[in-house]
XYZ file of C-alpha atoms in Angstrom:
421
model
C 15.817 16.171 -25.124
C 13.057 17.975 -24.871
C 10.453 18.298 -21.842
C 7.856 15.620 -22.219
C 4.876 17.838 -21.048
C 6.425 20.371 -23.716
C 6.167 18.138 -26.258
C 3.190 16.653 -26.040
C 0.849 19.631 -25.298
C 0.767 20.825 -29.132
C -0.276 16.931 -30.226
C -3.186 17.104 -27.248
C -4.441 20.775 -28.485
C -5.177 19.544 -31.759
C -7.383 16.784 -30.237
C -10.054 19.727 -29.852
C -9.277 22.917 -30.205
C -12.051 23.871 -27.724
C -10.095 22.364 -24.610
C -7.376 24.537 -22.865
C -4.192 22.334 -22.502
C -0.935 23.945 -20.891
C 2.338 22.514 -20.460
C 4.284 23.108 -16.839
C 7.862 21.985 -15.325
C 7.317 21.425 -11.750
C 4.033 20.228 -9.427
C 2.625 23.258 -8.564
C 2.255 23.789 -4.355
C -1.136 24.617 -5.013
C -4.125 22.634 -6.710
C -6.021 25.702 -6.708
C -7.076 25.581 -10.433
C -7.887 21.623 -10.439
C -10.316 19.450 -9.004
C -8.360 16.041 -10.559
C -4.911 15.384 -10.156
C -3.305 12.100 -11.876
C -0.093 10.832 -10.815
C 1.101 8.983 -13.607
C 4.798 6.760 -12.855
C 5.241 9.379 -9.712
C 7.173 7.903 -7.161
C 5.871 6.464 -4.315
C 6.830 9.891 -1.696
C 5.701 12.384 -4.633
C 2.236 10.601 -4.653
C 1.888 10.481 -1.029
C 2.274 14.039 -1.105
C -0.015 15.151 -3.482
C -2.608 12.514 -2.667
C -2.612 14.195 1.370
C -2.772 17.803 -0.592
C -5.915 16.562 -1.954
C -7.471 15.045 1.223
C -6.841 18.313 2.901
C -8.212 21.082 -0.053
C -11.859 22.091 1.161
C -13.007 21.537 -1.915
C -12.345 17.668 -2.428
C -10.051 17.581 -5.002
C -9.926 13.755 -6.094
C -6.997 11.763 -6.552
C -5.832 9.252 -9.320
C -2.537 7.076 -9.234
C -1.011 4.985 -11.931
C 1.908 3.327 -13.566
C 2.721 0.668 -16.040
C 5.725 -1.168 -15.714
C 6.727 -3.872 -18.112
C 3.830 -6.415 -18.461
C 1.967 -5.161 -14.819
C 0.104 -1.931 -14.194
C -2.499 -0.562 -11.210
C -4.518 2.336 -10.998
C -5.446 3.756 -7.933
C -8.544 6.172 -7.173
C -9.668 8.423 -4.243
C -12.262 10.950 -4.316
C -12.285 11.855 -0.573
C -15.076 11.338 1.974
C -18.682 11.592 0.838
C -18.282 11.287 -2.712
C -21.919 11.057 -4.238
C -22.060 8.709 -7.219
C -24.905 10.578 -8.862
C -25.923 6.956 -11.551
C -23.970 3.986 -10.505
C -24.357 2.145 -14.280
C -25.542 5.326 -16.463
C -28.304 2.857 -18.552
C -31.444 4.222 -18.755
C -33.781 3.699 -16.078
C -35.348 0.323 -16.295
C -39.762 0.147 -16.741
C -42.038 -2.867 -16.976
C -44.968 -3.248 -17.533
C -47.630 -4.550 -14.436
C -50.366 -7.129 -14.780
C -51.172 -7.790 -11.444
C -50.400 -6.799 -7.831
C -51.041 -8.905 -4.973
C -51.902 -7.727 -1.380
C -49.568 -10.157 0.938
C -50.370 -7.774 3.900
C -46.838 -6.024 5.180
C -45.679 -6.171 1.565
C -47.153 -6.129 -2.243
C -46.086 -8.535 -4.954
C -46.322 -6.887 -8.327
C -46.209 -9.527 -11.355
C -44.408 -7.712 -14.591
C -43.629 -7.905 -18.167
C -40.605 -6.484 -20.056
C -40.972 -5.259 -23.326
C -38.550 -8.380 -24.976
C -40.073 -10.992 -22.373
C -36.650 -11.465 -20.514
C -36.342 -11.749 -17.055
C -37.199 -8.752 -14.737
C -34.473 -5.937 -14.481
C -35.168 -5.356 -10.798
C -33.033 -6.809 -7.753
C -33.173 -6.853 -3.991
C -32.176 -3.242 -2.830
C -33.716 -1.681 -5.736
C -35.964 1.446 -5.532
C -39.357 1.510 -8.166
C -41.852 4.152 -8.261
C -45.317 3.199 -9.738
C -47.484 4.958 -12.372
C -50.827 4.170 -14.194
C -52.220 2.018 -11.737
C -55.942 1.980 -12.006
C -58.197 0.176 -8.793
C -55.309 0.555 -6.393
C -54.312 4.463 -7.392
C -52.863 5.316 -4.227
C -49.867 3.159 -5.101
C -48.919 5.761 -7.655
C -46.330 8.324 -7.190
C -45.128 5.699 -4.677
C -41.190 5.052 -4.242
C -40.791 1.241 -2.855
C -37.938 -0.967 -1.706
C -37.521 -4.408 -3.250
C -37.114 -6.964 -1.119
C -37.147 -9.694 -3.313
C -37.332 -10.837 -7.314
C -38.057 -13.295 -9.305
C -38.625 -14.122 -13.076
C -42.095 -12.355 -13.535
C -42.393 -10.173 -9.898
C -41.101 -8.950 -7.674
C -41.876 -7.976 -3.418
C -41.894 -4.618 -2.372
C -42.448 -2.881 0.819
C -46.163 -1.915 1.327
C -45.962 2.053 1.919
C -46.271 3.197 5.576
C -49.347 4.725 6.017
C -50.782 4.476 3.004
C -54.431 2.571 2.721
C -54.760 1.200 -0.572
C -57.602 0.022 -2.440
C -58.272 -3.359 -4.517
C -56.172 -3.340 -7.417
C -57.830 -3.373 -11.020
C -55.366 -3.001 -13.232
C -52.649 -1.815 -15.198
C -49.475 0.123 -14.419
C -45.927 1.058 -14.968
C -42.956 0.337 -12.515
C -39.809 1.923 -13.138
C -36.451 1.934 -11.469
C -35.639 5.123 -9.578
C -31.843 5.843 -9.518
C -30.543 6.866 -6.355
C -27.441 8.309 -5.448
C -24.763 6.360 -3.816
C -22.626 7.685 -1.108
C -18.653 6.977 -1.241
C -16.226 7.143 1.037
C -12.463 6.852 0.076
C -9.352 5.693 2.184
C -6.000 7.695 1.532
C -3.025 6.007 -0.755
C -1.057 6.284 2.627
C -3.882 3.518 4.355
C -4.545 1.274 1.599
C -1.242 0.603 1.100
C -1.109 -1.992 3.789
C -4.875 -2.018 3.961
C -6.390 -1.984 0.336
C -9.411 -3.860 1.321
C -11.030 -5.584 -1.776
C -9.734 -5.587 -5.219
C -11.479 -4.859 -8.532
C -10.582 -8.074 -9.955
C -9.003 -7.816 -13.809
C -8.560 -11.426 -14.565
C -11.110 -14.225 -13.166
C -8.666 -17.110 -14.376
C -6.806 -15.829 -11.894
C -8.765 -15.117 -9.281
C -6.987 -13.885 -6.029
C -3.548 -12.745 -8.026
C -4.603 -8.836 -6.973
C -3.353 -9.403 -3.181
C 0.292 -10.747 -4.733
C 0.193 -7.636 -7.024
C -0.419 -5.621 -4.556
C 2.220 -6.481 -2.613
C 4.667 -6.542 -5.732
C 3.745 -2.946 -6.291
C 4.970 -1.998 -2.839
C 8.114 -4.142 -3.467
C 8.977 -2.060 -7.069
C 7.842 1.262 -4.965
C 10.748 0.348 -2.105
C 12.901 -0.704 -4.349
C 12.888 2.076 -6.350
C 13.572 4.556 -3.270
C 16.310 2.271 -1.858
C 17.711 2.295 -5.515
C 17.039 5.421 -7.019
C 15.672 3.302 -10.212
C 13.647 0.078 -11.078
C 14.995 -3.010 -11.618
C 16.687 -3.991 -15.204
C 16.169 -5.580 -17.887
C 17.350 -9.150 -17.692
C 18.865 -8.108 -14.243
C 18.956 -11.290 -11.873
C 20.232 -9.444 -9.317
C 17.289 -7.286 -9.215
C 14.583 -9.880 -9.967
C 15.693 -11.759 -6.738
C 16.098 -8.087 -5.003
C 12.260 -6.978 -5.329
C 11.669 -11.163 -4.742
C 13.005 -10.937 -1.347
C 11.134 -7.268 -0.546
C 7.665 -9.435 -1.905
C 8.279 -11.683 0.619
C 9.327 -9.309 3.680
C 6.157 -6.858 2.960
C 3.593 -10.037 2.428
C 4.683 -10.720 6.308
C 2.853 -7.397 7.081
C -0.621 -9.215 5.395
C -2.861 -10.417 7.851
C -2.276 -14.027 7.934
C -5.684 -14.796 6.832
C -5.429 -12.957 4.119
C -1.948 -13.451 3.341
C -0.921 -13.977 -0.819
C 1.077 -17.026 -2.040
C 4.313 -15.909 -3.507
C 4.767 -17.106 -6.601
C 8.772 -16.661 -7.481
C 8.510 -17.094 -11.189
C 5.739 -14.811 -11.543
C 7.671 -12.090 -9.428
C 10.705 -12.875 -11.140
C 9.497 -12.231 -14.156
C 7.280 -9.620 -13.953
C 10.253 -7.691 -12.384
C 12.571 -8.028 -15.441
C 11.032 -5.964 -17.243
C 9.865 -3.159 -14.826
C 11.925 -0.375 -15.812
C 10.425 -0.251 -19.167
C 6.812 1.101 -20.264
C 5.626 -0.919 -23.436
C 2.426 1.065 -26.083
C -0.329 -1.671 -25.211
C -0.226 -1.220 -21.707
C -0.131 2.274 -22.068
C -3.474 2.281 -23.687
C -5.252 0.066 -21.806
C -4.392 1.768 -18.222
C -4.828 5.510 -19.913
C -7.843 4.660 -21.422
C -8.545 2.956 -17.546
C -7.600 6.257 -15.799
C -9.487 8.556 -18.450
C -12.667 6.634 -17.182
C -11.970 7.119 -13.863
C -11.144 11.095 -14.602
C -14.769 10.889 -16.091
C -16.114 9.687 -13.065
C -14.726 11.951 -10.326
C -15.785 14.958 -12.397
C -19.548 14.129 -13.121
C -20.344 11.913 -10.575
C -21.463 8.910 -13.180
C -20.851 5.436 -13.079
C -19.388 3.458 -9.986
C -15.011 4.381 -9.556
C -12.715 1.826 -9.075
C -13.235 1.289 -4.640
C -9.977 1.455 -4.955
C -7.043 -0.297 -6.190
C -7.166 -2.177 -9.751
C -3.577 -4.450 -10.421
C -3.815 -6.202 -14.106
C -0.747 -8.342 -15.335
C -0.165 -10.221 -18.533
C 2.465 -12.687 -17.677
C 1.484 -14.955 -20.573
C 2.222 -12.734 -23.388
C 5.656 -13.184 -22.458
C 8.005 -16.466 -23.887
C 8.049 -20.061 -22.607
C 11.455 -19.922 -22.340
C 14.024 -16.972 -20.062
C 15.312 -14.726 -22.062
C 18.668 -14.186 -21.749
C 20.435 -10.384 -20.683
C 21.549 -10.575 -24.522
C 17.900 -10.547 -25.474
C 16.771 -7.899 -23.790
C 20.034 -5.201 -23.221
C 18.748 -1.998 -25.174
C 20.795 -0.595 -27.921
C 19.352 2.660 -28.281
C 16.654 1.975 -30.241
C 12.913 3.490 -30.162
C 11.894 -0.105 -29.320
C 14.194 -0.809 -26.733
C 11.068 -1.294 -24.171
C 9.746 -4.297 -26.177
C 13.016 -5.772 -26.524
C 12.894 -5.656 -22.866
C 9.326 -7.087 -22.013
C 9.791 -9.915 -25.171
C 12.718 -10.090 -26.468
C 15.125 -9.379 -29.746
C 13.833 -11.835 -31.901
C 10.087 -11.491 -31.136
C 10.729 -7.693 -31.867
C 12.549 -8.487 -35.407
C 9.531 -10.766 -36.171
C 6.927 -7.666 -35.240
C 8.974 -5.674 -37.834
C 8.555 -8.004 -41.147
C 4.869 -8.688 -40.344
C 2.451 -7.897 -43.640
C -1.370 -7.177 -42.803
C -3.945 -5.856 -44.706
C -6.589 -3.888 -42.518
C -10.018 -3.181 -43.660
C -11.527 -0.172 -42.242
C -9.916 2.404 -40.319
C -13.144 4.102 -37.843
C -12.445 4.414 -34.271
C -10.898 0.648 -33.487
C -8.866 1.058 -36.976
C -6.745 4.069 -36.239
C -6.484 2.579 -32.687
C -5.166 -0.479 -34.219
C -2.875 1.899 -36.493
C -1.460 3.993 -33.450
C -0.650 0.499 -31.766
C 1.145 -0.855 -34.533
C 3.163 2.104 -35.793
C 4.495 2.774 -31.788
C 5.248 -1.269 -31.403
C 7.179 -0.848 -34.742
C 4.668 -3.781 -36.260
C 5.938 -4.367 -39.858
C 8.783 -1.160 -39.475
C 11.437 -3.824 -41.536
C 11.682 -3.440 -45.541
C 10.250 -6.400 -45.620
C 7.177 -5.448 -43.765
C 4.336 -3.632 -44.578
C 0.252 -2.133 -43.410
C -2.127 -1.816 -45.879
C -5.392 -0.085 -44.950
C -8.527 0.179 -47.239
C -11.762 2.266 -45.830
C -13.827 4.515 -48.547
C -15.412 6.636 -45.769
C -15.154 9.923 -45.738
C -14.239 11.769 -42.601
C -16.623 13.711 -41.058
C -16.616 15.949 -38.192
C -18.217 13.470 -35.612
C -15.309 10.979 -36.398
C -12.956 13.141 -34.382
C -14.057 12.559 -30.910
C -13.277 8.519 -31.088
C -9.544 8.385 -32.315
C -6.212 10.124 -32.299
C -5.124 10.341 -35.687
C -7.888 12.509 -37.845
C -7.554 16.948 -37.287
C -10.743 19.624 -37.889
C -8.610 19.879 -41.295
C -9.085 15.957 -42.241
C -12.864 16.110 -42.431
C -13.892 16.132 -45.989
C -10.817 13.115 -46.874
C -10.561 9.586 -47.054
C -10.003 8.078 -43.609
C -7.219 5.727 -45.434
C -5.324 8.382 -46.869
C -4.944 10.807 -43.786
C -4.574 7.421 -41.230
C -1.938 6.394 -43.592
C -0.260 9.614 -43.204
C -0.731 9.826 -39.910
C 1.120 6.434 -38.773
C 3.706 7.277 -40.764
C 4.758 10.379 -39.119
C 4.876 8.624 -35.776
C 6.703 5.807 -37.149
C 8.791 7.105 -40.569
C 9.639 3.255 -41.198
């Protein structure tokens, strides 16, 4: 009964101590403090509000949207006009080593070596600057364009106005990282006009544009309805069918997605319901992308990102008796897979050997799916590390008063008070 935001502020302050979290009711009407907002399961009006809010603050305030629902889940970013991307990859800058340059008049090719003999690190578009060249020293200091690469060289543009002498030898070329200029389209544009996808899934190459389109369909049918569509629902399932099929209309017929029914159908059955694994994938998604529009490193999502998992789910319908909640704290797994599949979770029996970073992440995951919650079922972790202070940055379940302790022990501990069975 309590506010979520309430709640959960004491669990996030513990994280670090060092970060200032604060719990409010309401959206404030101004952003004044913030230069990131996420919209997390916001409806569709709510987002287009605060997403304009953003556009229209002076200082650029960028804009995050997601949701999970069921087995699907997007993320949407927007960090206004003339968003500088500062690195694009954040890897150190690339250098290789020169053995000889050729004069080929308008343009200089300049045979390399890496330090592990694998190809050359430099592509067409990329920026080197040149060091250490002895014979042709004018060359140094030098920022060229490659125009072309190949296994040992590459072609760069001769510098304009430069006279350069007969090369002897030696030299360094390394990459110089420039910054990349962005610019963002609102939530309100892309909806009908997202404009390429980030794909998720290559064996399914092409599914984004149908996603896209289902989002839309959950988005109107929530504000027609006032809720998504239930669990096990038919009614519903054939509901946000018929809105997939009405809003594809409005795709450019080029471009234009194949409906597939059972996919929709599917997918929409369990809608209403947010399940722990695609949780952490999209938060852990949308805490990148936070990263990102505050420092500037590594490339955003450009701009929408749909992921679905219809294969987890079984061969075979489930029927409204599978999935109807009973009040239960794993009501939203009965509703993505089922009764049985959820009774099967709960007598599992593993033994997990080390509990760093991916351990307690595997611990969280299981204690919130209710993995081996039965009598029958039970987790044993072994790990004879000790915590230590740098452990705390890369999971959720170790405190500042862990460190000195077995990570075991206090994981143990900690997945059981999340999950008591």
């Amino acid at each position: 009964g309590m506010c979520v935001a309430e709640a959960t502020q004491r669990r996030f302050q513990e994280l670090n101590n060092e970060v200032n979290v604060s719990a409010i009711r309401d959206i404030p009407e101004s952003l004044e403090p913030y230069t990131v907002v996420v919209c997390v399961g916001l409806p569709l009006a709510q987002s287009l509000r605060l997403n304009d809010q953003c556009r229209n603050d002076d200082r650029g305030v960028a804009f995050i949207r997601c949701c999970s629902r069921g087995l699907y889940g997007n993320a949407f970013s927007d960090f206004g006009n003339d968003f500088c991307v500062h690195d694009t990859n954040g890897e150190q800058a690339y250098v290789s080593i020169i053995t000889h340059i050729q004069d080929q008049g308008e343009s200089l090719e300049i045979f390399c070596v890496t330090e592990d003999s694998q190809y050359l690190p430099f592509s067409e578009g990329d920026t080197v600057k040149f060091s250490e060249v002895k014979g042709m020293t004018e060359l140094n200091d030098q920022e060229c364009k490659v125009t072309s690469s190949s296994r040992f060289s590459v072609r760069v543009k001769k510098p304009a106005g430069v006279a350069l002498s007969a090369y002897v030898t030696g030299g360094m070329a390394a990459e110089v990282k420039l910054p990349t200029t962005l610019n963002f389209k609102s939530l309100r544009e892309t909806l009908k006009e997202p404009g390429e996808f980030l794909e998720c899934d290559f064996s399914k190459f092409g599914s984004s544009s149908l996603l896209h389109v289902y989002a839309r369909a959950l988005d109107e049918f929530l504000t027609q309805r006032g809720m998504l569509p239930q669990p096990g629902n038919k009614e519903h399932a054939d509901a946000v069918l018929d809105l997939v099929n009405t809003l594809s209309q409005e795709v450019a017929e080029a471009e234009r997605p194949s409906v597939d029914d059972g996919l929709i159908r599917r997918l929409a059955s369990s809608a209403s319901v947010v399940i722990n694994p695609m949780a952490a994938i999209i938060g852990g998604l949308v805490g990148q992308e936070v990263v990102k529009a505050s420092t500037g490193k590594f490339s955003p999502i450009t701009q929408w990102f749909h992921m679905e998992f219809s294969e987890c789910l079984p061969e075979e319908e489930l029927s409204i008796h599978d999935v109807q909640p009973t009040g239960s704290r794993y009501d939203a797994m009965v509703a993505v897979f089922g009764r049985d599949f959820q009774e099967k979770l709960a007598r599992l029996k593993y033994f997990m050997v080390g509990c760093g970073a991916l351990g307690c992440e595997f611990l969280k995951n299981f204690a919130l799916m209710g993995v081996a919650s039965a009598k029958e079922g039970c987790i044993t972790v072994t790990d004879d590390d000790i915590i230590e202070r740098s452990n705390l940055t890369r999971q959720f379940l170790f405190r500042n008063r862990d460190v000195g302790q077995y990570k075991s022990e206090v994981a143990a501990r900690a997945v059981a008070s999340m999950n008591p069975a």
